[in-house]
Structure formats: structure tokens, C-alpha cells
Short mmCIF file of C-alpha atoms in Angstrom, two decimals:
data_model
loop_
_atom_site.label_atom_id
_atom_site.label_comp_id
_atom_site.label_asym_id
_atom_site.label_seq_id
_atom_site.Cartn_x
_atom_site.Cartn_y
_atom_site.Cartn_z
CA UNK A 1 -3.89 -19.35 21.78
CA UNK A 2 -3.01 -16.36 19.35
CA UNK A 3 -5.86 -14.74 17.59
CA UNK A 4 -4.06 -14.13 14.38
CA UNK A 5 -0.72 -15.66 13.18
CA UNK A 6 0.99 -13.71 10.39
CA UNK A 7 3.60 -15.50 8.38
CA UNK A 8 5.94 -13.03 6.78
CA UNK A 9 7.23 -9.66 8.06
CA UNK A 10 7.38 -7.55 4.84
CA UNK A 11 5.23 -4.45 4.35
CA UNK A 12 1.97 -6.49 4.01
CA UNK A 13 2.45 -8.52 7.12
CA UNK A 14 3.64 -5.54 9.17
CA UNK A 15 0.74 -3.35 8.04
CA UNK A 16 -1.67 -6.11 9.02
CA UNK A 17 -0.04 -6.62 12.34
CA UNK A 18 -0.18 -2.94 13.09
CA UNK A 19 -3.79 -2.69 12.22
CA UNK A 20 -4.79 -5.69 14.34
CA UNK A 21 -2.55 -4.79 17.37
CA UNK A 22 -3.87 -1.32 17.46
CA UNK A 23 -7.43 -2.67 17.67
CA UNK A 24 -6.43 -4.90 20.61
CA UNK A 25 -6.01 -8.18 18.68
CA UNK A 26 -3.51 -10.71 20.04
CA UNK A 27 -1.20 -11.09 17.03
CA UNK A 28 2.13 -12.80 16.32
CA UNK A 29 4.34 -12.27 13.34
CA UNK A 30 6.97 -14.87 12.31
CA UNK A 31 9.53 -14.62 9.55
CA UNK A 32 12.02 -17.35 8.47
CA UNK A 33 14.78 -14.75 7.74
CA UNK A 34 17.39 -14.66 10.49
CA UNK A 35 17.34 -11.01 10.84
CA UNK A 36 15.85 -7.83 9.22
CA UNK A 37 17.09 -6.99 5.73
CA UNK A 38 18.44 -3.71 4.52
CA UNK A 39 17.38 -4.04 0.87
CA UNK A 40 15.70 -1.23 -1.08
CA UNK A 41 13.25 -3.42 -3.14
CA UNK A 42 9.97 -1.57 -3.47
CA UNK A 43 11.06 1.99 -3.27
CA UNK A 44 7.91 4.00 -3.55
CA UNK A 45 4.69 4.39 -1.51
CA UNK A 46 1.75 5.58 -3.56
CA UNK A 47 -0.80 8.09 -2.34
CA UNK A 48 -3.30 5.47 -1.15
CA UNK A 49 -0.56 3.61 0.90
CA UNK A 50 0.42 6.87 2.40
CA UNK A 51 -3.16 7.48 3.56
CA UNK A 52 -3.21 3.89 5.13
CA UNK A 53 0.11 4.29 6.89
CA UNK A 54 -0.82 7.81 8.11
CA UNK A 55 -3.91 6.26 9.69
CA UNK A 56 -1.54 4.09 11.66
CA UNK A 57 0.34 7.05 12.89
CA UNK A 58 3.29 6.99 10.49
CA UNK A 59 2.61 9.98 8.31
CA UNK A 60 5.17 12.37 9.81
CA UNK A 61 7.71 9.61 10.31
CA UNK A 62 7.56 8.49 6.77
CA UNK A 63 7.71 12.03 5.44
CA UNK A 64 10.90 12.67 7.39
CA UNK A 65 12.56 9.47 6.12
CA UNK A 66 11.52 9.74 2.39
CA UNK A 67 11.50 12.12 -0.46
CA UNK A 68 8.69 13.55 -2.64
CA UNK A 69 9.21 15.64 -5.74
CA UNK A 70 12.13 13.49 -6.87
CA UNK A 71 13.66 14.91 -10.12
CA UNK A 72 14.19 12.48 -12.96
CA UNK A 73 17.45 13.38 -14.77
CA UNK A 74 17.47 11.75 -18.25
CA UNK A 75 20.27 10.93 -20.60
CA UNK A 76 20.24 9.34 -24.01
CA UNK A 77 23.20 7.67 -25.63
CA UNK A 78 25.34 8.99 -22.76
CA UNK A 79 24.32 12.62 -23.22
CA UNK A 80 22.31 14.72 -20.84
CA UNK A 81 18.84 15.48 -22.19
CA UNK A 82 16.59 17.06 -19.47
CA UNK A 83 15.45 17.06 -15.88
CA UNK A 84 11.78 16.27 -15.17
CA UNK A 85 9.71 16.46 -11.91
CA UNK A 86 6.73 14.24 -12.59
CA UNK A 87 4.96 15.87 -9.62
CA UNK A 88 5.45 19.49 -10.67
CA UNK A 89 2.09 19.68 -12.41
CA UNK A 90 0.13 17.87 -9.79
CA UNK A 91 -2.35 20.36 -8.40
CA UNK A 92 -3.20 20.19 -4.67
CA UNK A 93 -6.52 18.68 -3.96
CA UNK A 94 -8.73 19.18 -0.83
CA UNK A 95 -9.91 15.52 -1.31
CA UNK A 96 -6.48 13.93 -0.83
CA UNK A 97 -3.70 14.94 1.52
CA UNK A 98 -1.27 12.78 -0.64
CA UNK A 99 -1.08 12.96 -4.42
CA UNK A 100 2.53 12.18 -5.16
CA UNK A 101 4.52 9.09 -4.30
CA UNK A 102 7.14 8.99 -1.49
CA UNK A 103 10.45 7.65 -2.46
CA UNK A 104 11.73 5.43 0.41
CA UNK A 105 13.61 2.21 0.54
CA UNK A 106 11.52 -0.73 1.52
CA UNK A 107 13.80 -1.64 4.45
CA UNK A 108 13.06 1.82 5.98
CA UNK A 109 9.30 1.45 5.46
CA UNK A 110 9.50 -1.98 7.24
CA UNK A 111 11.68 -0.52 10.01
CA UNK A 112 9.10 2.19 10.76
CA UNK A 113 6.22 -0.33 10.68
CA UNK A 114 8.14 -2.58 13.25
CA UNK A 115 8.68 0.46 15.45
CA UNK A 116 4.93 1.24 15.26
CA UNK A 117 4.12 -2.32 16.09
CA UNK A 118 6.46 -2.37 18.99
CA UNK A 119 4.49 0.54 20.46
CA UNK A 120 1.49 -1.96 20.88
CA UNK A 121 3.84 -4.47 22.40
CA UNK A 122 4.46 -6.86 19.44
CA UNK A 123 7.82 -7.91 18.19
CA UNK A 124 8.58 -9.72 14.93
CA UNK A 125 9.95 -13.23 15.66
CA UNK A 126 12.75 -13.69 13.12
CA UNK A 127 14.38 -17.02 12.27
CA UNK A 128 11.04 -18.77 12.77
CA UNK A 129 10.00 -20.93 9.79
CA UNK A 130 6.64 -22.35 9.12
CA UNK A 131 6.86 -25.91 8.06
CA UNK A 132 3.14 -26.75 7.80
CA UNK A 133 -0.30 -26.27 9.26
CA UNK A 134 -3.72 -27.91 9.76
CA UNK A 135 -7.02 -26.23 10.40
CA UNK A 136 -10.51 -27.02 11.52
CA UNK A 137 -13.63 -25.18 12.60
CA UNK A 138 -11.96 -24.15 15.85
CA UNK A 139 -8.69 -22.74 14.71
CA UNK A 140 -5.27 -23.38 12.95
CA UNK A 141 -2.31 -25.36 14.25
CA UNK A 142 0.91 -24.10 12.72
CA UNK A 143 3.96 -26.24 12.99
CA UNK A 144 7.38 -24.65 13.00
CA UNK A 145 10.62 -26.02 11.63
CA UNK A 146 12.13 -26.14 15.09
CA UNK A 147 9.42 -28.48 16.39
CA UNK A 148 7.24 -25.95 18.07
CA UNK A 149 3.57 -25.34 17.39
CA UNK A 150 1.43 -22.24 17.42
CA UNK A 151 -2.33 -22.36 17.70
CA UNK A 152 -4.39 -19.47 16.37
CA UNK A 153 -7.88 -18.47 15.42
CA UNK A 154 -6.72 -17.34 11.97
CA UNK A 155 -3.50 -17.56 9.89
CA UNK A 156 -2.48 -15.11 7.13
CA UNK A 157 0.18 -15.91 4.68
CA UNK A 158 2.12 -12.77 3.79
CA UNK A 159 5.12 -14.85 2.90
CA UNK A 160 5.90 -13.71 -0.69
CA UNK A 161 5.69 -15.12 -4.13
CA UNK A 162 7.00 -18.52 -3.02
CA UNK A 163 4.52 -18.65 -0.24
CA UNK A 164 4.65 -21.74 1.86
CA UNK A 165 1.19 -21.05 3.06
CA UNK A 166 -0.29 -20.82 -0.55
CA UNK A 167 1.52 -23.98 -1.57
CA UNK A 168 0.27 -25.99 1.28
CA UNK A 169 -3.27 -24.78 0.67
CA UNK A 170 -2.87 -25.92 -2.84
CA UNK A 171 -4.09 -22.72 -4.29
CA UNK A 172 -3.17 -22.25 -7.91
CA UNK A 173 -0.99 -19.28 -8.71
CA UNK A 174 -2.06 -18.64 -12.26
CA UNK A 175 -0.19 -16.47 -14.76
CA UNK A 176 3.15 -16.46 -16.39
CA UNK A 177 6.82 -15.60 -16.11
CA UNK A 178 8.51 -13.88 -19.03
CA UNK A 179 12.21 -14.91 -18.98
CA UNK A 180 12.85 -12.44 -21.82
CA UNK A 181 11.70 -9.44 -19.72
CA UNK A 182 14.37 -9.20 -17.01
CA UNK A 183 16.32 -6.48 -15.25
CA UNK A 184 19.21 -6.29 -12.89
CA UNK A 185 18.48 -4.58 -9.56
CA UNK A 186 20.66 -3.96 -6.58
CA UNK A 187 21.90 -1.60 -3.86
CA UNK A 188 25.25 0.06 -4.25
CA UNK A 189 27.21 3.07 -3.09
CA UNK A 190 28.71 5.51 -5.63
CA UNK A 191 32.06 7.23 -5.73
CA UNK A 192 32.42 10.19 -7.99
CA UNK A 193 30.62 13.34 -9.13
CA UNK A 194 27.00 12.28 -9.34
CA UNK A 195 24.16 14.44 -7.99
CA UNK A 196 22.64 12.55 -5.07
CA UNK A 197 19.30 14.50 -5.12
CA UNK A 198 18.05 13.22 -8.55
CA UNK A 199 17.13 9.96 -10.14
CA UNK A 200 19.58 9.34 -12.92
CA UNK A 201 18.24 7.45 -15.94
CA UNK A 202 20.53 6.65 -18.90
CA UNK A 203 18.66 5.18 -21.91
CA UNK A 204 19.88 3.88 -25.24
CA UNK A 205 18.30 1.96 -28.12
CA UNK A 206 19.62 -1.36 -26.72
CA UNK A 207 19.28 -1.00 -22.96
CA UNK A 208 19.32 1.22 -19.88
CA UNK A 209 20.89 1.95 -16.54
CA UNK A 210 19.22 3.86 -13.68
CA UNK A 211 20.63 4.97 -10.28
CA UNK A 212 18.07 6.29 -7.66
CA UNK A 213 19.25 7.82 -4.49
CA UNK A 214 17.64 7.56 -1.04
CA UNK A 215 17.17 10.24 1.55
CA UNK A 216 19.66 10.10 4.38
CA UNK A 217 21.64 7.13 3.19
CA UNK A 218 24.60 6.57 0.95
CA UNK A 219 22.89 3.67 -0.90
CA UNK A 220 21.58 3.99 -4.43
CA UNK A 221 19.13 1.50 -6.13
CA UNK A 222 20.79 0.31 -9.35
CA UNK A 223 18.53 -0.89 -12.16
CA UNK A 224 19.70 -2.04 -15.55
CA UNK A 225 19.17 -4.19 -18.59
CA UNK A 226 20.84 -7.54 -17.84
CA UNK A 227 24.21 -8.60 -19.01
CA UNK A 228 23.91 -11.46 -21.35
CA UNK A 229 26.06 -14.56 -21.69
CA UNK A 230 27.23 -16.31 -24.84
CA UNK A 231 23.89 -18.15 -24.94
CA UNK A 232 21.94 -14.84 -24.98
CA UNK A 233 20.65 -15.46 -21.50
CA UNK A 234 21.26 -13.20 -18.48
CA UNK A 235 24.30 -14.04 -16.44
CA UNK A 236 24.18 -13.82 -12.66
CA UNK A 237 24.41 -10.22 -11.29
CA UNK A 238 27.74 -8.98 -9.85
CA UNK A 239 29.21 -5.70 -8.77
CA UNK A 240 31.64 -5.97 -11.64
CA UNK A 241 28.80 -6.52 -14.06
CA UNK A 242 26.95 -3.56 -12.66
CA UNK A 243 30.03 -1.42 -13.34
CA UNK A 244 30.43 -2.67 -16.92
CA UNK A 245 26.69 -1.87 -17.54
CA UNK A 246 27.14 1.62 -15.96
CA UNK A 247 30.23 2.28 -18.13
CA UNK A 248 28.46 1.18 -21.27
CA UNK A 249 25.33 3.35 -20.85
CA UNK A 250 26.40 6.22 -18.60
CA UNK A 251 29.76 6.88 -20.12
CA UNK A 252 30.97 8.57 -17.00
CA UNK A 253 34.47 7.13 -16.30
CA UNK A 254 34.91 9.11 -13.07
CA UNK A 255 31.97 7.28 -11.31
CA UNK A 256 32.60 3.95 -9.60
CA UNK A 257 30.12 1.72 -7.98
CA UNK A 258 31.12 -0.14 -4.76
CA UNK A 259 29.83 -2.07 -1.74
CA UNK A 260 26.93 -3.86 -3.51
CA UNK A 261 24.66 -5.15 -0.59
CA UNK A 262 21.98 -6.55 -2.80
CA UNK A 263 22.30 -8.12 -6.21
CA UNK A 264 19.12 -9.46 -7.92
CA UNK A 265 17.57 -10.35 -11.23
CA UNK A 266 13.87 -9.37 -11.54
CA UNK A 267 11.76 -11.18 -14.11
CA UNK A 268 8.43 -10.06 -15.47
CA UNK A 269 6.04 -12.11 -13.33
CA UNK A 270 2.29 -11.84 -13.76
CA UNK A 271 0.53 -14.24 -11.32
CA UNK A 272 -2.75 -14.18 -9.30
CA UNK A 273 -3.92 -16.65 -6.69
CA UNK A 274 -7.29 -18.21 -7.57
CA UNK A 275 -8.42 -17.85 -3.97
CA UNK A 276 -7.55 -15.54 -1.17
CA UNK A 277 -9.33 -17.51 1.59
CA UNK A 278 -9.42 -21.25 2.56
CA UNK A 279 -11.35 -21.58 5.82
CA UNK A 280 -9.35 -19.78 8.52
CA UNK A 281 -6.33 -19.22 6.28
CA UNK A 282 -5.78 -16.07 4.12
CA UNK A 283 -3.28 -14.93 1.59
CA UNK A 284 -2.15 -11.29 1.12
CA UNK A 285 0.53 -9.39 -0.79
CA UNK A 286 2.90 -11.20 -3.00
CA UNK A 287 1.61 -14.52 -1.77
CA UNK A 288 -1.58 -13.66 -3.57
CA UNK A 289 -0.34 -11.61 -6.51
CA UNK A 290 2.95 -10.73 -8.16
CA UNK A 291 3.42 -7.90 -10.69
CA UNK A 292 5.72 -6.58 -13.31
CA UNK A 293 8.16 -4.07 -11.86
CA UNK A 294 6.81 -1.08 -13.79
CA UNK A 295 4.38 1.23 -11.89
CA UNK A 296 5.38 0.09 -8.39
CA UNK A 297 1.99 -1.49 -7.68
CA UNK A 298 3.18 -4.75 -6.00
CA UNK A 299 4.12 -3.56 -2.49
CA UNK A 300 1.36 -0.91 -2.53
CA UNK A 301 -1.37 -3.49 -3.50
CA UNK A 302 -0.07 -5.72 -0.60
CA UNK A 303 -0.30 -2.89 1.97
CA UNK A 304 -3.84 -2.17 0.83
CA UNK A 305 -4.71 -5.90 1.04
CA UNK A 306 -3.72 -5.86 4.58
CA UNK A 307 -5.68 -2.76 5.33
CA UNK A 308 -8.81 -4.26 3.89
CA UNK A 309 -8.40 -7.51 5.90
CA UNK A 310 -7.31 -6.04 9.20
CA UNK A 311 -10.59 -4.32 10.21
CA UNK A 312 -12.66 -7.31 9.26
CA UNK A 313 -10.59 -9.82 11.26
CA UNK A 314 -10.67 -7.48 14.22
CA UNK A 315 -14.46 -7.07 14.02
CA UNK A 316 -15.12 -10.74 13.80
CA UNK A 317 -12.81 -11.57 16.68
CA UNK A 318 -14.47 -8.94 18.86
CA UNK A 319 -17.90 -10.58 18.12
CA UNK A 320 -19.02 -7.55 16.28
CA UNK A 321 -19.65 -9.43 12.95
CA UNK A 322 -20.13 -12.95 11.72
CA UNK A 323 -17.48 -14.95 10.04
CA UNK A 324 -19.05 -14.39 6.59
CA UNK A 325 -17.68 -10.82 6.73
CA UNK A 326 -14.23 -12.19 6.01
CA UNK A 327 -15.49 -13.55 2.59
CA UNK A 328 -15.61 -9.92 1.52
CA UNK A 329 -11.82 -9.71 1.62
CA UNK A 330 -11.53 -11.82 -1.45
CA UNK A 331 -14.61 -10.45 -2.97
CA UNK A 332 -13.12 -6.98 -2.82
CA UNK A 333 -9.35 -7.41 -3.12
CA UNK A 334 -9.01 -10.12 -5.87
CA UNK A 335 -10.56 -7.97 -8.57
CA UNK A 336 -8.37 -4.97 -7.44
CA UNK A 337 -5.17 -7.20 -7.76
CA UNK A 338 -6.38 -8.37 -11.21
CA UNK A 339 -6.73 -4.77 -12.30
CA UNK A 340 -3.33 -3.84 -10.85
CA UNK A 341 -1.76 -6.79 -12.80
CA UNK A 342 -3.31 -5.32 -15.97
CA UNK A 343 -2.11 -1.89 -15.17
CA UNK A 344 1.48 -2.93 -14.41
CA UNK A 345 1.64 -5.14 -17.47
CA UNK A 346 0.54 -2.28 -19.66
CA UNK A 347 2.86 0.09 -17.82
CA UNK A 348 5.87 -2.14 -18.53
CA UNK A 349 5.05 -2.32 -22.16
CA UNK A 350 4.56 1.43 -22.37
CA UNK A 351 7.77 2.34 -20.67
CA UNK A 352 9.84 -0.13 -22.70
CA UNK A 353 8.62 1.59 -25.86
CA UNK A 354 8.70 5.12 -24.52
CA UNK A 355 12.26 5.23 -23.28
CA UNK A 356 13.56 4.77 -26.90
CA UNK A 357 12.68 8.46 -27.37
CA UNK A 358 15.34 10.85 -26.02
CA UNK A 359 14.02 12.79 -22.99
CA UNK A 360 11.51 10.22 -21.93
CA UNK A 361 11.99 8.27 -18.66
CA UNK A 362 9.99 6.03 -16.37
CA UNK A 363 7.62 8.88 -15.76
CA UNK A 364 5.95 7.53 -18.98
CA UNK A 365 3.96 5.10 -16.77
CA UNK A 366 2.71 7.74 -14.32
CA UNK A 367 -1.08 7.88 -14.36
CA UNK A 368 -3.66 8.72 -11.73
CA UNK A 369 -4.49 4.96 -11.61
CA UNK A 370 -1.15 4.36 -10.02
CA UNK A 371 -1.94 6.66 -7.10
CA UNK A 372 -4.49 4.04 -5.82
CA UNK A 373 -7.06 6.77 -4.93
CA UNK A 374 -9.58 5.55 -7.44
CA UNK A 375 -9.77 2.00 -6.09
CA UNK A 376 -13.43 1.17 -5.23
CA UNK A 377 -15.64 -1.79 -4.18
CA UNK A 378 -18.92 -0.86 -5.75
CA UNK A 379 -19.61 -4.46 -6.58
CA UNK A 380 -19.16 -5.62 -2.89
CA UNK A 381 -21.72 -7.09 -0.74
CA UNK A 382 -20.50 -4.38 1.76
CA UNK A 383 -21.59 -1.53 -0.54
CA UNK A 384 -24.76 -0.58 1.40
CA UNK A 385 -27.78 1.44 0.42
CA UNK A 386 -27.64 4.77 -1.28
CA UNK A 387 -31.34 4.92 -2.22
CA UNK A 388 -32.88 8.40 -1.89
CA UNK A 389 -29.48 9.74 -0.85
CA UNK A 390 -29.10 13.47 -1.64
CA UNK A 391 -26.50 14.66 -4.02
CA UNK A 392 -24.52 12.99 -6.79
CA UNK A 393 -21.17 12.36 -5.05
CA UNK A 394 -19.29 9.10 -4.40
CA UNK A 395 -21.30 6.00 -3.88
CA UNK A 396 -21.00 3.09 -1.45
CA UNK A 397 -17.83 1.14 -2.12
CA UNK A 398 -15.91 4.18 -3.20
CA UNK A 399 -12.94 5.59 -1.31
CA UNK A 400 -14.21 8.28 1.05
CA UNK A 401 -12.89 11.73 0.10
CA UNK A 402 -10.74 13.70 2.56
CA UNK A 403 -11.53 17.39 3.17
CA UNK A 404 -10.00 20.24 5.16
CA UNK A 405 -12.35 21.58 7.84
CA UNK A 406 -12.15 23.52 11.15
CA UNK A 407 -13.09 22.80 14.70
CA UNK A 408 -15.42 25.27 16.41
CA UNK A 409 -12.37 26.94 18.05
CA UNK A 410 -10.91 27.60 14.56
CA UNK A 411 -8.29 24.89 14.59
CA UNK A 412 -7.77 23.11 11.27
CA UNK A 413 -8.58 19.44 11.04
CA UNK A 414 -9.01 16.95 8.07
CA UNK A 415 -11.75 14.30 7.84
CA UNK A 416 -9.10 11.63 7.61
CA UNK A 417 -7.80 12.69 10.97
CA UNK A 418 -11.15 11.72 12.38
CA UNK A 419 -11.40 8.47 10.27
CA UNK A 420 -8.16 7.14 11.94
CA UNK A 421 -8.24 4.54 14.54
CA UNK A 422 -10.08 1.41 13.23
CA UNK A 423 -13.69 2.55 13.81
CA UNK A 424 -16.64 3.25 11.56
CA UNK A 425 -17.30 6.92 11.28
CA UNK A 426 -20.78 8.38 10.79
CA UNK A 427 -20.84 11.81 9.21
CA UNK A 428 -23.93 13.94 9.62
CA UNK A 429 -24.26 16.81 7.20
CA UNK A 430 -26.54 19.61 8.26
CA UNK A 431 -28.75 20.29 11.26
CA UNK A 432 -31.45 17.73 10.22
CA UNK A 433 -28.78 14.93 10.49
CA UNK A 434 -27.72 15.90 14.02
CA UNK A 435 -30.42 13.93 15.80
CA UNK A 436 -29.22 10.63 14.10
CA UNK A 437 -25.78 11.02 15.55
CA UNK A 438 -26.86 10.12 19.09
CA UNK A 439 -26.63 6.74 20.89
CA UNK A 440 -24.06 4.94 18.83
CA UNK A 441 -21.50 3.94 21.57
CA UNK A 442 -17.66 3.72 21.19
CA UNK A 443 -17.67 1.48 18.04
CA UNK A 444 -18.88 4.31 15.87
CA UNK A 445 -17.37 7.73 15.83
CA UNK A 446 -19.95 10.48 15.04
CA UNK A 447 -19.08 13.70 13.32
CA UNK A 448 -21.50 16.61 12.84
CA UNK A 449 -20.47 18.56 9.73
CA UNK A 450 -21.88 22.04 9.79
CA UNK A 451 -21.74 25.38 7.91
CA UNK A 452 -19.17 28.11 8.28
CA UNK A 453 -19.38 30.12 11.55
CA UNK A 454 -21.49 32.79 9.99
CA UNK A 455 -24.10 30.15 9.01
CA UNK A 456 -26.07 27.62 10.92
CA UNK A 457 -23.12 25.99 12.53
CA UNK A 458 -23.49 23.14 15.09
CA UNK A 459 -22.99 24.31 18.65
CA UNK A 460 -20.52 21.85 20.17
CA UNK A 461 -19.93 18.24 21.04
CA UNK A 462 -22.65 16.29 22.76
CA UNK A 463 -20.80 14.67 25.59
CA UNK A 464 -18.08 11.89 25.89
CA UNK A 465 -19.81 9.81 23.23
CA UNK A 466 -21.42 12.60 21.39
CA UNK A 467 -20.40 13.82 18.00
CA UNK A 468 -17.26 15.71 17.08
CA UNK A 469 -18.23 18.99 15.54
CA UNK A 470 -16.51 20.22 12.31
CA UNK A 471 -17.14 23.44 10.40
CA UNK A 472 -17.06 22.96 6.68
CA UNK A 473 -15.75 26.46 6.47
CA UNK A 474 -15.07 26.40 2.74
CA UNK A 475 -17.52 23.83 1.74
CA UNK A 476 -14.95 21.33 0.73
CA UNK A 477 -16.59 18.38 2.50
CA UNK A 478 -20.03 18.97 1.02
CA UNK A 479 -18.54 19.33 -2.49
CA UNK A 480 -16.38 16.27 -2.10
CA UNK A 481 -19.36 14.10 -1.03
CA UNK A 482 -21.85 15.67 -3.46
CA UNK A 483 -24.10 16.60 -0.59
CA UNK A 484 -26.61 19.44 -1.41
CA UNK A 485 -29.03 18.94 1.46
CA UNK A 486 -28.69 17.11 4.79
CA UNK A 487 -27.43 13.58 4.80
CA UNK A 488 -25.79 10.73 6.79
CA UNK A 489 -22.59 9.07 5.38
CA UNK A 490 -21.17 5.94 7.03
CA UNK A 491 -17.42 5.46 6.42
CA UNK A 492 -15.75 2.02 6.91
CA UNK A 493 -12.60 1.71 9.11
CA UNK A 494 -10.62 1.37 5.81
CA UNK A 495 -11.99 4.77 4.42
CA UNK A 496 -14.48 3.35 2.05
CA UNK A 497 -18.07 4.35 1.93
CA UNK A 498 -20.52 1.89 3.51
CA UNK A 499 -23.87 3.80 3.36
CA UNK A 500 -25.10 7.19 2.02
CA UNK A 501 -28.53 7.96 3.31
CA UNK A 502 -30.88 10.91 3.90
CA UNK A 503 -30.74 12.75 7.22
CA UNK A 504 -33.38 10.47 8.73
CA UNK A 505 -31.58 7.44 7.54
CA UNK A 506 -30.33 6.37 10.94
CA UNK A 507 -32.33 3.08 10.79
CA UNK A 508 -30.61 2.23 7.51
CA UNK A 509 -27.22 2.69 9.12
CA UNK A 510 -28.05 0.63 12.11
CA UNK A 511 -29.44 -2.09 9.94
CA UNK A 512 -26.19 -2.08 7.88
CA UNK A 513 -24.01 -2.52 11.00
CA UNK A 514 -26.24 -5.03 12.61
CA UNK A 515 -26.21 -7.07 9.39
CA UNK A 516 -22.49 -7.25 8.91
CA UNK A 517 -21.57 -10.86 8.36
CA UNK A 518 -24.73 -12.10 10.04
#
């Protein structure tokens, strides 16, 4: 019997599988596609998704495969207007390692996730289609199209907007599709004199064409206003149609498009599942929410769904929490998806109006909200106590800030380096909190955060299960957490704050952990 069966091997399903497999959960991933696609689709990972994937060990691999600081080259009515780097004015922050999106084709993100999953001994099963399932209090029985059956403790539908899992559950997918708001999208190669290091954006009063390059590949993502037929409705996308649109808006006769490996029509879909959980079956990613294409929130919201659900499933399956913990997945993520739908809908309207002004491109939608770093769960039942907590920093439910620190030997280390790995982390700020860091066992990583070496620094780790020791040399950690005295801060496996307590608040932390889902 499999612990978790994941249906769908896109970024959401793969992130969930990696999270579970790393924590020792027996997981299977099936996908009805006969093989792995090479389609660009979602082409940007936002800052929060980069934090998630770095926790899984993919930070350096993603950086090598993608591109940050992509310059937007804008044209209007066929004439060059300006170059803009939307990240040029983004100031570095000690509280976040990533502040700018990474441009990378979706197929490459998925490839890296599959490689990471294989390191834990799990391979995606392609050409395997779910035909139906039943469930009871003991598990889920999934029937496959080829007649086989898989039994599992839990099933997660990450199978896209046309989700078989959602449809069989009978979960309403409420919202709308605007047939008037459409866009052609595809993958092409380009012959001719076109700079492959910038994102070209040609706008006009009646439409647009965009060509975005990808690092280390000859493929560009093509986006454009659709061609319309005699009835005023979009015609099916073709390479010839892409070329006609390019010639119309770019007015660069020496540039030819060829080898279209993906041709698609995107419609402005705004839909949200009314429920994310039915018994032992869950929905995540596009199976639970679909977004307008502006702002790039769809894939990123799905990755972050998986990140929220993964540690909770692992903890329940390990007997470290009760089943009710899993209800917090919908409690936390459904409102976030609703907000993301509002943001992306507003972003689409904003960019459609803004690009009618020469020199304005798709950076018109760029806001801090799109980074995902401000997502919080303050309303959640998992937002533990903060009574009598010192300072005025982030509260339970907020994303835990990152911060650069040093080890006692002077080596640099960031807080997020210690958060990685799927465990709770207990930070003890100041000498008065040090005693509370003893006796937690392997399920909680303890970290003593002390002063600079010329102050009252802690004196080293306390044994195999004792605390890691960090020197907050420049005070970044204290400032980020708003700690002025001594305090305890419990950080969830998904980097959100669970408890903020005084230095003697060890019993509060133990009560929180003991009460998870009980």
C-alpha cells in the first residue's frame, strides 16, 4: 500500500512528491501523458517559490538553468522605445535571499524536480491514467485506465484545470472564463537578427507580440493577441499565424519564426474549487484554482500549495499529528488562492490598459505582492500563541524572515539554511532562552542565536541533539524578528511562524507541538 498517490506530474505534483519523499514517505506519482513535455508554459518562479525549491536542494541548479535580471525591450508601433530591467531598483534585503523572479521554462523546472525526486528513489510513472477512485476511513483505491489498482492512504489531485480527481469528487469549480480575453502562446525558434538576451515586447493600440528567450536553449516563448476569423473569434493558432502577427506588430522583415513545438490559445480563466479536501483526497495547483495569465501566479501558487500540504501529510503519516491537522491545508491555502485570483485579475486589467502607453511593458504588473513573500496564515488554527512575546516583529502565521548570520568559526550561514529539511526549528534568542533548547529530540532543530563575538555569544553546540549556534553578528536576525530581549520562536517546516514566546516559554512550545491535530 502506498502512503500518498499523486495524480499529475507538473510543478505542483513534483514539489509535493519531493517534499514527501525527502521525509521518508512512500509516494507514487502518475501522469497520463505518455512522456515528459518540453513546453515553456509557466516561465517564471517567484521569490517565495525559489525559497521553497531551495529548501529541497534545487537553489543552485535552478540558478544555473535560469536567468534573473531579464531586460524588457519595448517597442511601440514597430519602433524601439526603451530597455527596462524591472529588478534594477530592487534593493538587497537580509530578510530574503530571493527578491527577483527567475526566468526559466516550465519543462526545465519539472526536469530538475524529477531529478531531485529520483535522488530519493522515486520515478514518475508516465502513460498511467486515473479512471476513478473510491475511499473509506482506511484508504483510497485508485482504478487505472489499464485495469490496475493502486491503494493508498491519501490521494492528491494535481492534475490540472480539467482535473479528473476534482470532477469525480463533485467539487464545484466556481468562476468564469472570458472568451474575449484570449492570447496566443507557443514555443518557437527564431532566425534573424534578434538579441537573445532580452525579452522583446512589441505593442500597438490594437494588439501586441512578445518574444521571451530562455537561457541555454534556442527556444523562445511567443505571446500575442490572437488572429481573428471572419466571425471575429480567434482562429486556431498556427506557425504561419504566428509569423503574420509578428510581421504585423514587430515590422522586422528579416526575422522568421520556425519549428513551433507548442501552439496554444490561453483564455482568461478565473476559477476556484469550493473545497480542497474530501476525506482522504486533496486538490492542489490548477486542479484547485486557475488564474489569468498576468502576474505569473498560477504555477507559483500551486508550488506553494504543495509546500503547505507536504509537511502536514508527512507528520500525520509518521504518527506525529492527528488527521485534523490536514484540515488546516484548506483553511490556509484556499484564502491565499482567492487573493491570488484577485491579484492576477487586477494585474491583467492593469497591463492591458498600461501597454497602450509607449514605453510601458508587462512590468506594469510587478508589485511586491507577486513575490509571494507577504503570504501569511494569521487566521489559521496553527497560528499559535504570541502572548507576552517580546518585540513587535512578525506574528504567528507570517512567513519567517531569513537573515545572514555566522557560525562560531566565522563561516557565513543563513537562517533558511537551517530551516531546510522538513523539521520544525526552534530559535532561542539570547542566553536566557538557551536552557529551553534542550531535550527536543530529532523532530525539532534547535538554534541558539547569540550576539556578535565581542558580546555575550553562546559557546558552542550542546551535543548531537543540542542546538546549532549562530552569531547574529550584525543584528539582522533580531531586527527581522523584532526581538529586543530574549525569546523563543518556533518555525514550521514550511517557514511560517508557529509560536513566538518569552525565553521561558518552552512549555508553550511543547504544548503547541503536542496539540497539533489532536
